[in-house]
């Protein structure tokens, strides 16, 4: 499968605060993907609204079609997924290798069909990204596991998973979602301890209850799922994808560095309480309403120190770690970041250093940043979705022109980013090859 070779060209503002206007937030990538996977436990067609037009949604649609499901578009942001004729139990290798969220499909596939085969899931290269939690959990629910010919194979003896008690050794977003979905059709009770509390997980659980699932403990770290029938939705029922807190958070950080009056619309500020607090402590003038964030300050921010560690929700999101590093280069005399979730998520700093940032990488988890520094435009390769957006942000505040390759990674998670950024004053163009 070919991926586009597009790249972005950005003319930086050299530190000036020139962005202004309104920018609207789309549905969350990490909420729409599990919602799409959940269609496998529905016996009726399932409607999803506020679907972002991003590459990962296309990949998830392709995976579902490969299982013989029907995925149809309803208007610009609607999808209807009908899995009533789905009968395949093998996930396409090329597509799964491009999308970590492909693994979420395994839970509903195994509980509905009694077997599922898949390659090691891909997605962003963020260190090892193991699947031990998944394998251990499915074994507890009665599946056997085998690795053969480049695929993992999970199979139940009876054609059904049974309930079980799973204690996750760490909080994992996709593992929680996968077992939530597995529990819906498993026989008996599934109890999940130490589950992730990210808003996308809670939104998925609430949606499942809306369509008939029996789940207790939503919003706590223990979920109890009473297995039973497939879910059903009426023709006019739908799930509306929650706003993308990472897109909103990235734009908010950009606004705090480079805008003089920016409104971020259609977001949920409650999902961003900690990042908002951190920006306010740095002097940013931020007003929030029920579904908007306004950055009003036009003064140059400067703080002596900032020490951040990434943490599961409601801690500081690892997906905002690269954007906040760019922020530190602009406003902070001495900053440190401790990336606690992934071990391969700081490699992008070498390119920020090439842009002139004063960053020291101590090990795979720790960096320190000295600033403020006027960055210089450079040619860089986006290594993953979130580092890609951070490079766009760095290029906007830098002096001169930057070229950011691997637009595909940014397109995986952000819809038409160049068009939306142009509306708030960014000088950005996409070059397609
Ligand atoms: N982990 C294991 N064993 C497993 C599964 C995970 O050790 O079997 C570890 C991971 O290596 C990591 C930790 O658990 O150290 C937590 O990772 P988690 O499983 O929560 O991450 P994920 O579910 O693979 C989701 C998001 C990521 C986001 C993380 C953390 C989706 C599709 N992906 O990944 O989003 O960074 O949670 O919040 O929901 C992104 O959108 O760019 C992205 C990478």
CSV table of C-alpha atoms and ligand atoms in Angstrom, one decimal:
chain,number,residue,atom,x,y,z
A,1,UNK,CA,0.0,0.0,0.0
A,2,UNK,CA,1.3,3.4,-0.9
A,3,UNK,CA,1.2,6.3,1.5
A,4,UNK,CA,1.4,9.9,0.3
A,5,UNK,CA,4.8,11.6,0.1
A,6,UNK,CA,3.4,15.0,0.8
A,7,UNK,CA,5.3,17.6,2.8
A,8,UNK,CA,4.6,20.9,4.4
A,9,UNK,CA,6.4,24.2,3.8
A,10,UNK,CA,6.1,26.8,6.5
A,11,UNK,CA,7.3,30.4,6.7
A,12,UNK,CA,8.0,31.1,10.4
A,13,UNK,CA,7.1,34.3,12.3
A,14,UNK,CA,10.5,34.5,14.1
A,15,UNK,CA,8.9,34.6,17.5
A,16,UNK,CA,6.2,37.2,16.7
A,17,UNK,CA,2.6,36.6,18.0
A,18,UNK,CA,0.7,36.8,14.8
A,19,UNK,CA,-2.0,34.1,14.9
A,20,UNK,CA,-5.5,35.1,15.5
A,21,UNK,CA,-9.1,34.0,14.8
A,22,UNK,CA,-11.1,30.8,15.5
A,23,UNK,CA,-10.2,27.2,14.9
A,24,UNK,CA,-12.6,24.4,15.4
A,25,UNK,CA,-11.7,21.0,16.9
A,26,UNK,CA,-12.7,17.7,15.3
A,27,UNK,CA,-13.8,14.4,16.8
A,28,UNK,CA,-11.0,12.6,18.7
A,29,UNK,CA,-8.9,10.0,16.8
A,30,UNK,CA,-8.6,7.9,19.9
A,31,UNK,CA,-12.3,7.9,20.5
A,32,UNK,CA,-13.5,7.2,16.9
A,33,UNK,CA,-11.2,4.2,16.4
A,34,UNK,CA,-12.5,2.1,19.4
A,35,UNK,CA,-16.1,3.2,18.5
A,36,UNK,CA,-15.6,1.8,15.0
A,37,UNK,CA,-14.1,-1.4,16.4
A,38,UNK,CA,-17.2,-1.7,18.7
A,39,UNK,CA,-19.4,-2.1,15.6
A,40,UNK,CA,-18.5,-5.8,15.7
A,41,UNK,CA,-20.5,-6.4,18.8
A,42,UNK,CA,-23.6,-4.7,17.2
A,43,UNK,CA,-26.2,-6.8,15.5
A,44,UNK,CA,-27.6,-3.7,13.8
A,45,UNK,CA,-26.0,-1.0,11.7
A,46,UNK,CA,-24.3,1.4,14.0
A,47,UNK,CA,-24.1,5.2,13.2
A,48,UNK,CA,-21.2,7.4,14.3
A,49,UNK,CA,-21.2,11.2,14.0
A,50,UNK,CA,-18.5,13.8,14.2
A,51,UNK,CA,-16.0,11.5,12.6
A,52,UNK,CA,-12.7,13.3,11.8
A,53,UNK,CA,-11.5,12.9,8.2
A,54,UNK,CA,-8.1,11.5,9.0
A,55,UNK,CA,-6.0,8.7,7.6
A,56,UNK,CA,-6.4,6.4,10.7
A,57,UNK,CA,-10.2,6.4,10.2
A,58,UNK,CA,-9.6,5.3,6.6
A,59,UNK,CA,-7.3,2.5,7.8
A,60,UNK,CA,-9.8,1.3,10.4
A,61,UNK,CA,-12.5,1.3,7.7
A,62,UNK,CA,-10.3,-0.8,5.4
A,63,UNK,CA,-9.7,-3.3,8.3
A,64,UNK,CA,-13.4,-3.6,8.9
A,65,UNK,CA,-14.2,-4.0,5.2
A,66,UNK,CA,-11.5,-6.8,5.2
A,67,UNK,CA,-13.6,-8.6,7.8
A,68,UNK,CA,-16.6,-8.3,5.4
A,69,UNK,CA,-18.3,-5.4,7.2
A,70,UNK,CA,-20.0,-2.7,5.3
A,71,UNK,CA,-18.8,0.9,6.0
A,72,UNK,CA,-20.8,3.7,4.4
A,73,UNK,CA,-20.4,7.4,4.7
A,74,UNK,CA,-23.3,9.6,5.8
A,75,UNK,CA,-22.6,13.2,4.9
A,76,UNK,CA,-19.2,14.7,5.6
A,77,UNK,CA,-18.7,13.4,9.2
A,78,UNK,CA,-21.0,10.4,9.5
A,79,UNK,CA,-20.3,6.7,9.2
A,80,UNK,CA,-22.6,3.7,9.3
A,81,UNK,CA,-21.0,0.4,10.0
A,82,UNK,CA,-22.9,-2.8,9.5
A,83,UNK,CA,-21.0,-6.0,10.6
A,84,UNK,CA,-24.0,-8.3,10.3
A,85,UNK,CA,-22.3,-10.2,7.5
A,86,UNK,CA,-18.8,-10.0,8.9
A,87,UNK,CA,-17.2,-13.5,8.9
A,88,UNK,CA,-13.5,-13.1,8.6
A,89,UNK,CA,-11.2,-13.6,11.5
A,90,UNK,CA,-7.8,-12.4,10.1
A,91,UNK,CA,-6.7,-8.8,10.1
A,92,UNK,CA,-4.9,-7.5,7.1
A,93,UNK,CA,-1.1,-7.4,7.8
A,94,UNK,CA,-0.1,-4.2,5.9
A,95,UNK,CA,-2.9,-2.1,7.4
A,96,UNK,CA,-2.5,-3.4,11.0
A,97,UNK,CA,1.1,-2.6,10.8
A,98,UNK,CA,0.3,1.0,10.3
A,99,UNK,CA,-2.2,1.4,13.1
A,100,UNK,CA,-1.7,0.4,16.8
A,101,UNK,CA,-5.5,0.7,17.3
A,102,UNK,CA,-6.0,-2.3,15.0
A,103,UNK,CA,-5.4,-4.4,18.2
A,104,UNK,CA,-8.7,-3.1,19.6
A,105,UNK,CA,-10.5,-5.2,17.0
A,106,UNK,CA,-9.2,-8.4,18.5
A,107,UNK,CA,-11.4,-8.2,21.6
A,108,UNK,CA,-14.8,-8.0,19.7
A,109,UNK,CA,-13.6,-10.4,17.0
A,110,UNK,CA,-12.6,-13.1,19.5
A,111,UNK,CA,-15.7,-12.8,21.6
A,112,UNK,CA,-18.0,-12.9,18.5
A,113,UNK,CA,-16.2,-15.4,16.3
A,114,UNK,CA,-14.2,-17.4,18.8
A,115,UNK,CA,-10.9,-16.8,17.0
A,116,UNK,CA,-8.8,-13.9,15.7
A,117,UNK,CA,-5.4,-13.7,13.9
A,118,UNK,CA,-3.3,-10.5,13.6
A,119,UNK,CA,0.2,-9.3,13.1
A,120,UNK,CA,2.1,-7.3,15.6
A,121,UNK,CA,0.2,-4.0,15.6
A,122,UNK,CA,2.1,-1.0,14.2
A,123,UNK,CA,1.4,2.7,14.6
A,124,UNK,CA,3.9,5.2,15.8
A,125,UNK,CA,7.3,4.0,16.7
A,126,UNK,CA,7.2,4.8,20.4
A,127,UNK,CA,9.6,2.2,21.9
A,128,UNK,CA,8.7,-1.5,22.2
A,129,UNK,CA,4.8,-1.2,22.4
A,130,UNK,CA,4.4,-4.8,23.7
A,131,UNK,CA,1.1,-6.8,23.6
A,132,UNK,CA,1.6,-8.9,26.8
A,133,UNK,CA,-1.4,-7.4,28.5
A,134,UNK,CA,-3.6,-8.5,25.7
A,135,UNK,CA,-2.2,-12.0,25.5
A,136,UNK,CA,-2.4,-12.6,29.2
A,137,UNK,CA,-5.9,-11.2,29.4
A,138,UNK,CA,-7.3,-13.3,26.6
A,139,UNK,CA,-5.7,-16.5,28.1
A,140,UNK,CA,-7.6,-15.6,31.3
A,141,UNK,CA,-10.8,-15.5,29.2
A,142,UNK,CA,-10.2,-19.0,27.8
A,143,UNK,CA,-8.3,-18.4,24.6
A,144,UNK,CA,-5.2,-20.2,23.5
A,145,UNK,CA,-2.3,-18.2,21.9
A,146,UNK,CA,0.1,-19.2,19.2
A,147,UNK,CA,2.6,-17.3,17.1
A,148,UNK,CA,3.1,-18.7,13.6
A,149,UNK,CA,4.0,-17.4,10.1
A,150,UNK,CA,4.2,-13.8,11.2
A,151,UNK,CA,0.8,-13.8,12.8
A,152,UNK,CA,-0.5,-14.2,16.4
A,153,UNK,CA,-3.5,-16.6,16.6
A,154,UNK,CA,-6.0,-16.5,19.4
A,155,UNK,CA,-8.6,-19.2,19.6
A,156,UNK,CA,-11.3,-20.4,22.0
A,157,UNK,CA,-12.2,-24.1,22.4
A,158,UNK,CA,-15.9,-23.5,22.6
A,159,UNK,CA,-16.2,-20.7,20.1
A,160,UNK,CA,-16.9,-18.2,23.0
A,161,UNK,CA,-14.7,-16.3,25.5
A,162,UNK,CA,-15.7,-16.7,29.1
A,163,UNK,CA,-15.6,-14.0,31.7
A,164,UNK,CA,-12.6,-13.6,33.9
A,165,UNK,CA,-10.8,-11.3,36.4
A,166,UNK,CA,-8.0,-9.4,34.9
A,167,UNK,CA,-5.6,-7.2,36.9
A,168,UNK,CA,-3.7,-5.0,34.5
A,169,UNK,CA,-0.1,-4.4,35.7
A,170,UNK,CA,-0.3,-0.9,34.2
A,171,UNK,CA,-3.1,1.3,32.9
A,172,UNK,CA,-3.4,0.9,29.2
A,173,UNK,CA,-5.8,2.7,27.0
A,174,UNK,CA,-6.2,0.3,24.2
A,175,UNK,CA,-6.1,-2.8,26.5
A,176,UNK,CA,-8.9,-1.4,28.6
A,177,UNK,CA,-10.9,-0.7,25.5
A,178,UNK,CA,-10.2,-4.1,24.0
A,179,UNK,CA,-11.3,-6.0,27.1
A,180,UNK,CA,-14.3,-3.8,27.6
A,181,UNK,CA,-15.4,-4.9,24.1
A,182,UNK,CA,-14.4,-8.5,24.7
A,183,UNK,CA,-16.5,-8.6,27.9
A,184,UNK,CA,-19.7,-7.7,26.0
A,185,UNK,CA,-20.1,-11.0,24.4
A,186,UNK,CA,-18.1,-13.2,26.8
A,187,UNK,CA,-20.1,-15.7,28.9
A,188,UNK,CA,-20.5,-14.4,32.4
A,189,UNK,CA,-18.8,-11.6,34.3
A,190,UNK,CA,-15.5,-9.9,33.2
A,191,UNK,CA,-13.8,-7.8,35.9
A,192,UNK,CA,-11.1,-5.4,34.9
A,193,UNK,CA,-8.8,-3.9,37.5
A,194,UNK,CA,-6.5,-0.9,37.1
A,195,UNK,CA,-8.2,0.3,33.9
A,196,UNK,CA,-7.3,3.5,32.1
A,197,UNK,CA,-9.4,6.6,32.9
A,198,UNK,CA,-8.8,8.6,29.7
A,199,UNK,CA,-11.9,10.4,28.5
A,200,UNK,CA,-11.9,8.3,25.3
A,201,UNK,CA,-12.2,5.1,27.4
A,202,UNK,CA,-15.1,6.5,29.4
A,203,UNK,CA,-16.9,7.8,26.3
A,204,UNK,CA,-16.6,4.3,24.8
A,205,UNK,CA,-18.0,2.6,28.0
A,206,UNK,CA,-20.9,5.1,28.2
A,207,UNK,CA,-21.8,4.5,24.5
A,208,UNK,CA,-21.8,0.8,25.0
A,209,UNK,CA,-24.2,1.1,27.9
A,210,UNK,CA,-26.4,3.4,25.8
A,211,UNK,CA,-26.8,0.5,23.4
A,212,UNK,CA,-27.5,-2.2,25.9
A,213,UNK,CA,-24.2,-3.3,27.5
A,214,UNK,CA,-24.2,-4.0,31.2
A,215,UNK,CA,-21.1,-2.2,32.6
A,216,UNK,CA,-20.6,-1.1,36.2
A,217,UNK,CA,-17.8,1.1,37.6
A,218,UNK,CA,-17.5,3.6,34.7
A,219,UNK,CA,-15.2,6.4,35.8
A,220,UNK,CA,-13.4,4.2,38.4
A,221,UNK,CA,-10.4,1.9,37.9
A,222,UNK,CA,-12.5,-1.2,38.2
A,223,UNK,CA,-15.0,-2.2,35.4
A,224,UNK,CA,-17.4,-5.0,35.7
A,225,UNK,CA,-19.0,-6.2,32.5
A,226,UNK,CA,-21.9,-8.7,32.5
A,227,UNK,CA,-21.6,-10.5,29.1
A,228,UNK,CA,-24.7,-11.2,27.1
A,229,UNK,CA,-26.3,-10.3,23.8
A,230,UNK,CA,-25.0,-8.4,20.9
A,231,UNK,CA,-25.8,-4.7,21.1
A,232,UNK,CA,-28.4,-3.0,19.0
A,233,UNK,CA,-29.1,0.6,17.8
A,234,UNK,CA,-32.1,2.1,16.1
A,235,UNK,CA,-31.8,3.6,12.7
A,236,UNK,CA,-31.7,7.1,14.1
A,237,UNK,CA,-29.5,6.3,17.1
A,238,UNK,CA,-25.9,7.4,16.9
A,239,UNK,CA,-22.7,7.8,18.9
A,240,UNK,CA,-21.2,11.3,18.7
A,241,UNK,CA,-17.4,11.3,18.9
A,242,UNK,CA,-16.0,13.5,21.7
A,243,UNK,CA,-13.8,16.4,20.7
A,244,UNK,CA,-10.1,15.6,20.3
A,245,UNK,CA,-8.4,16.9,23.5
A,246,UNK,CA,-4.9,16.4,22.0
A,247,UNK,CA,-5.7,18.5,18.9
A,248,UNK,CA,-7.3,21.1,21.2
A,249,UNK,CA,-4.3,21.0,23.6
A,250,UNK,CA,-1.7,21.3,20.8
A,251,UNK,CA,-3.5,24.3,19.3
A,252,UNK,CA,-3.8,25.8,22.8
A,253,UNK,CA,-0.1,25.5,23.4
A,254,UNK,CA,0.5,27.0,19.9
A,255,UNK,CA,-1.8,29.8,20.8
A,256,UNK,CA,0.0,30.5,24.1
A,257,UNK,CA,3.3,30.9,22.2
A,258,UNK,CA,2.3,32.6,19.0
A,259,UNK,CA,-1.2,34.2,19.0
A,260,UNK,CA,-2.7,37.4,20.2
A,261,UNK,CA,-6.3,36.4,20.2
A,262,UNK,CA,-7.1,32.8,19.4
A,263,UNK,CA,-10.4,30.9,20.1
A,264,UNK,CA,-10.4,27.1,20.0
A,265,UNK,CA,-14.0,26.0,19.4
A,266,UNK,CA,-15.9,22.8,19.9
A,267,UNK,CA,-13.5,21.4,22.5
A,268,UNK,CA,-14.0,20.2,26.0
A,269,UNK,CA,-11.8,22.2,28.4
A,270,UNK,CA,-12.6,19.8,31.2
A,271,UNK,CA,-10.4,17.2,29.5
A,272,UNK,CA,-7.5,19.7,29.5
A,273,UNK,CA,-7.6,20.9,33.0
A,274,UNK,CA,-3.9,20.2,33.8
A,275,UNK,CA,-2.4,21.6,30.5
A,276,UNK,CA,-4.6,24.7,30.9
A,277,UNK,CA,-3.3,25.2,34.4
A,278,UNK,CA,0.3,24.8,33.3
A,279,UNK,CA,-0.1,27.4,30.6
A,280,UNK,CA,-1.8,29.8,33.0
A,281,UNK,CA,1.1,29.3,35.5
A,282,UNK,CA,3.4,30.3,32.6
A,283,UNK,CA,1.5,33.6,32.3
A,284,UNK,CA,-0.9,32.8,29.5
A,285,UNK,CA,-4.2,34.6,29.7
A,286,UNK,CA,-6.7,31.8,29.0
A,287,UNK,CA,-10.5,31.9,29.3
A,288,UNK,CA,-12.6,28.8,29.1
A,289,UNK,CA,-16.3,28.2,28.5
A,290,UNK,CA,-18.3,25.0,28.2
A,291,UNK,CA,-16.9,24.2,24.7
A,292,UNK,CA,-14.2,26.7,24.0
A,293,UNK,CA,-10.8,28.0,25.1
A,294,UNK,CA,-9.7,31.5,24.4
A,295,UNK,CA,-6.1,32.6,24.5
A,296,UNK,CA,-6.1,36.4,24.9
A,297,UNK,CA,-2.7,37.4,25.9
A,298,UNK,CA,-0.4,39.0,23.5
A,299,UNK,CA,2.5,39.5,25.8
A,300,UNK,CA,5.7,37.4,25.5
A,301,UNK,CA,5.6,34.7,28.1
A,302,UNK,CA,8.6,34.0,30.2
A,303,UNK,CA,9.0,31.6,33.2
A,304,UNK,CA,12.1,30.6,35.2
A,305,UNK,CA,11.4,26.9,35.6
A,306,UNK,CA,8.9,24.2,34.4
A,307,UNK,CA,9.2,20.6,35.4
A,308,UNK,CA,6.8,18.2,33.8
A,309,UNK,CA,6.2,14.5,33.8
A,310,UNK,CA,3.8,12.7,31.5
A,311,UNK,CA,1.2,10.6,33.3
A,312,UNK,CA,-2.0,8.7,32.6
A,313,UNK,CA,-5.2,10.8,32.6
A,314,UNK,CA,-5.8,13.1,34.4
A,315,UNK,CA,-2.0,13.7,34.5
A,316,UNK,CA,-0.1,15.5,31.7
A,317,UNK,CA,-0.8,13.5,28.4
A,318,UNK,CA,2.2,11.9,26.7
A,319,UNK,CA,0.5,13.0,23.4
A,320,UNK,CA,1.2,16.7,24.4
A,321,UNK,CA,4.7,16.1,25.5
A,322,UNK,CA,6.4,17.1,22.1
A,323,UNK,CA,4.2,20.3,21.8
A,324,UNK,CA,5.0,21.4,25.4
A,325,UNK,CA,8.7,20.8,24.7
A,326,UNK,CA,8.5,23.3,21.9
A,327,UNK,CA,6.7,25.7,24.2
A,328,UNK,CA,9.5,25.3,26.8
A,329,UNK,CA,12.1,26.3,24.1
A,330,UNK,CA,10.1,29.6,23.7
A,331,UNK,CA,9.2,30.7,27.2
A,332,UNK,CA,11.3,28.8,29.8
A,333,UNK,CA,14.7,29.5,31.3
A,334,UNK,CA,15.1,26.0,32.6
A,335,UNK,CA,12.7,23.2,32.0
A,336,UNK,CA,12.7,19.4,32.4
A,337,UNK,CA,10.5,16.7,31.0
A,338,UNK,CA,10.2,13.1,32.2
A,339,UNK,CA,8.4,10.9,29.7
A,340,UNK,CA,7.0,8.1,31.8
A,341,UNK,CA,4.7,6.3,29.4
A,342,UNK,CA,6.9,5.5,26.3
A,343,UNK,CA,10.6,5.0,26.0
A,344,UNK,CA,11.0,6.0,22.3
A,345,UNK,CA,9.1,9.3,22.4
A,346,UNK,CA,11.9,11.9,22.8
A,347,UNK,CA,13.9,11.2,19.7
A,348,UNK,CA,12.4,14.1,17.9
A,349,UNK,CA,14.4,16.5,20.1
A,350,UNK,CA,17.4,16.0,17.8
A,351,UNK,CA,15.6,17.9,15.1
A,352,UNK,CA,14.6,20.6,17.5
A,353,UNK,CA,18.3,20.9,18.4
A,354,UNK,CA,19.1,21.2,14.7
A,355,UNK,CA,16.6,24.1,14.7
A,356,UNK,CA,18.6,25.8,17.4
A,357,UNK,CA,16.9,24.6,20.6
A,358,UNK,CA,19.1,24.1,23.7
A,359,UNK,CA,18.0,20.7,24.8
A,360,UNK,CA,19.9,18.0,26.5
A,361,UNK,CA,18.7,14.4,26.3
A,362,UNK,CA,19.9,12.5,29.4
A,363,UNK,CA,18.3,9.2,28.6
A,364,UNK,CA,15.3,7.7,26.8
A,365,UNK,CA,13.0,9.3,29.3
A,366,UNK,CA,14.6,12.6,30.4
A,367,UNK,CA,15.4,15.9,28.7
A,368,UNK,CA,16.2,19.4,29.9
A,369,UNK,CA,15.5,22.5,28.0
A,370,UNK,CA,17.1,25.9,28.3
A,371,UNK,CA,15.5,28.9,26.7
A,372,UNK,CA,14.0,31.1,25.4
A,373,UNK,CA,15.6,30.5,22.0
A,374,UNK,CA,14.7,31.8,18.6
A,375,UNK,CA,14.5,28.7,16.5
A,376,UNK,CA,15.7,28.6,12.9
A,377,UNK,CA,13.7,27.0,10.0
A,378,UNK,CA,15.1,23.7,8.9
A,379,UNK,CA,14.1,20.6,6.9
A,380,UNK,CA,12.9,17.8,9.2
A,381,UNK,CA,11.1,14.5,9.0
A,382,UNK,CA,8.0,14.0,11.2
A,383,UNK,CA,8.7,10.7,13.1
A,384,UNK,CA,5.1,10.3,14.5
A,385,UNK,CA,1.8,12.0,14.7
A,386,UNK,CA,2.5,14.1,17.8
A,387,UNK,CA,6.1,15.0,17.1
A,388,UNK,CA,4.9,15.9,13.6
A,389,UNK,CA,2.5,18.5,14.9
A,390,UNK,CA,5.2,19.7,17.3
A,391,UNK,CA,7.5,20.3,14.3
A,392,UNK,CA,4.8,22.4,12.7
A,393,UNK,CA,4.5,24.5,15.9
A,394,UNK,CA,8.3,24.9,16.0
A,395,UNK,CA,8.4,26.0,12.4
A,396,UNK,CA,5.6,28.6,13.0
A,397,UNK,CA,7.6,30.3,15.8
A,398,UNK,CA,11.0,29.8,14.0
A,399,UNK,CA,12.7,32.4,11.8
A,400,UNK,CA,12.8,31.5,8.1
A,401,UNK,CA,11.4,28.6,6.2
A,402,UNK,CA,10.9,25.0,7.3
A,403,UNK,CA,10.1,21.9,5.4
A,404,UNK,CA,8.3,19.1,7.3
A,405,UNK,CA,8.4,15.7,5.5
A,406,UNK,CA,6.1,12.7,6.3
A,407,UNK,CA,2.9,14.7,6.2
A,408,UNK,CA,1.2,11.3,6.2
A,409,UNK,CA,1.9,11.0,9.9
A,410,UNK,CA,0.3,14.3,10.6
A,411,UNK,CA,-2.7,13.4,8.4
A,412,UNK,CA,-3.1,10.2,10.5
A,413,UNK,CA,-4.4,12.3,13.4
A,414,UNK,CA,-5.2,15.9,12.2
A,415,UNK,CA,-7.7,16.7,9.5
A,416,UNK,CA,-6.5,19.1,6.7
A,417,UNK,CA,-4.2,20.8,9.2
A,418,UNK,CA,-2.7,23.2,6.7
A,419,UNK,CA,-6.1,24.6,5.6
A,420,UNK,CA,-7.2,25.1,9.2
A,421,UNK,CA,-4.0,26.7,10.3
A,422,UNK,CA,-4.0,29.0,7.3
A,423,UNK,CA,-7.3,30.5,8.5
A,424,UNK,CA,-5.6,31.6,11.7
A,425,UNK,CA,-2.7,33.2,9.9
A,426,UNK,CA,-0.1,30.4,9.5
A,427,UNK,CA,1.9,30.6,6.3
A,428,UNK,CA,1.8,26.9,5.5
A,429,UNK,CA,1.4,25.0,2.2
A,430,UNK,CA,1.2,21.3,1.3
A,431,UNK,CA,3.3,20.0,-1.5
A,432,UNK,CA,2.0,16.8,-3.0
A,433,UNK,CA,4.2,14.4,-4.9
B,1,LIG,N1,1.9,-1.6,27.5
B,1,LIG,C1,2.5,-2.8,27.9
B,1,LIG,N2,1.9,-4.0,27.5
B,1,LIG,C2,0.8,-4.0,26.7
B,1,LIG,C3,0.2,-2.8,26.3
B,1,LIG,C4,0.8,-1.6,26.7
B,1,LIG,O1,3.5,-2.8,28.6
B,1,LIG,O2,0.3,-5.1,26.3
B,1,LIG,C5,2.6,-0.4,27.9
B,1,LIG,C6,3.0,0.5,26.8
B,1,LIG,O3,4.3,0.1,26.3
B,1,LIG,C7,3.1,1.9,27.5
B,1,LIG,C8,2.0,1.8,28.5
B,1,LIG,O4,1.6,0.4,28.6
B,1,LIG,O5,4.3,2.0,28.2
B,1,LIG,C9,0.7,2.6,28.3
B,1,LIG,O6,0.4,2.5,26.9
B,1,LIG,P1,-1.1,2.4,26.4
B,1,LIG,O7,-1.3,0.9,26.2
B,1,LIG,O8,-2.0,3.1,27.2
B,1,LIG,O9,-1.0,3.0,25.0
B,1,LIG,P2,-1.8,2.6,23.8
B,1,LIG,O10,-3.1,2.1,24.2
B,1,LIG,O11,-1.0,1.8,22.8
B,1,LIG,C10,-3.1,4.9,23.5
B,1,LIG,C11,-3.2,5.9,22.4
B,1,LIG,C12,-1.8,6.7,22.3
B,1,LIG,C13,-1.5,7.3,23.6
B,1,LIG,C14,-1.5,6.3,24.7
B,1,LIG,C15,-1.2,6.9,26.1
B,1,LIG,C16,-4.8,5.0,21.0
B,1,LIG,C17,-5.2,4.4,19.7
B,1,LIG,N3,-3.6,5.3,21.2
B,1,LIG,O12,-2.0,4.0,23.1
B,1,LIG,O13,-2.0,7.6,21.3
B,1,LIG,O14,-0.2,7.9,23.5
B,1,LIG,O15,-2.7,5.6,24.7
B,1,LIG,O16,-2.2,7.8,26.4
B,1,LIG,O17,-5.7,5.3,21.8
B,1,LIG,C18,-1.4,9.0,19.5
B,1,LIG,O18,-2.6,9.3,19.4
B,1,LIG,O19,-0.5,9.6,18.8
B,1,LIG,C19,-1.0,7.9,20.4
B,1,LIG,C20,0.2,7.4,20.4
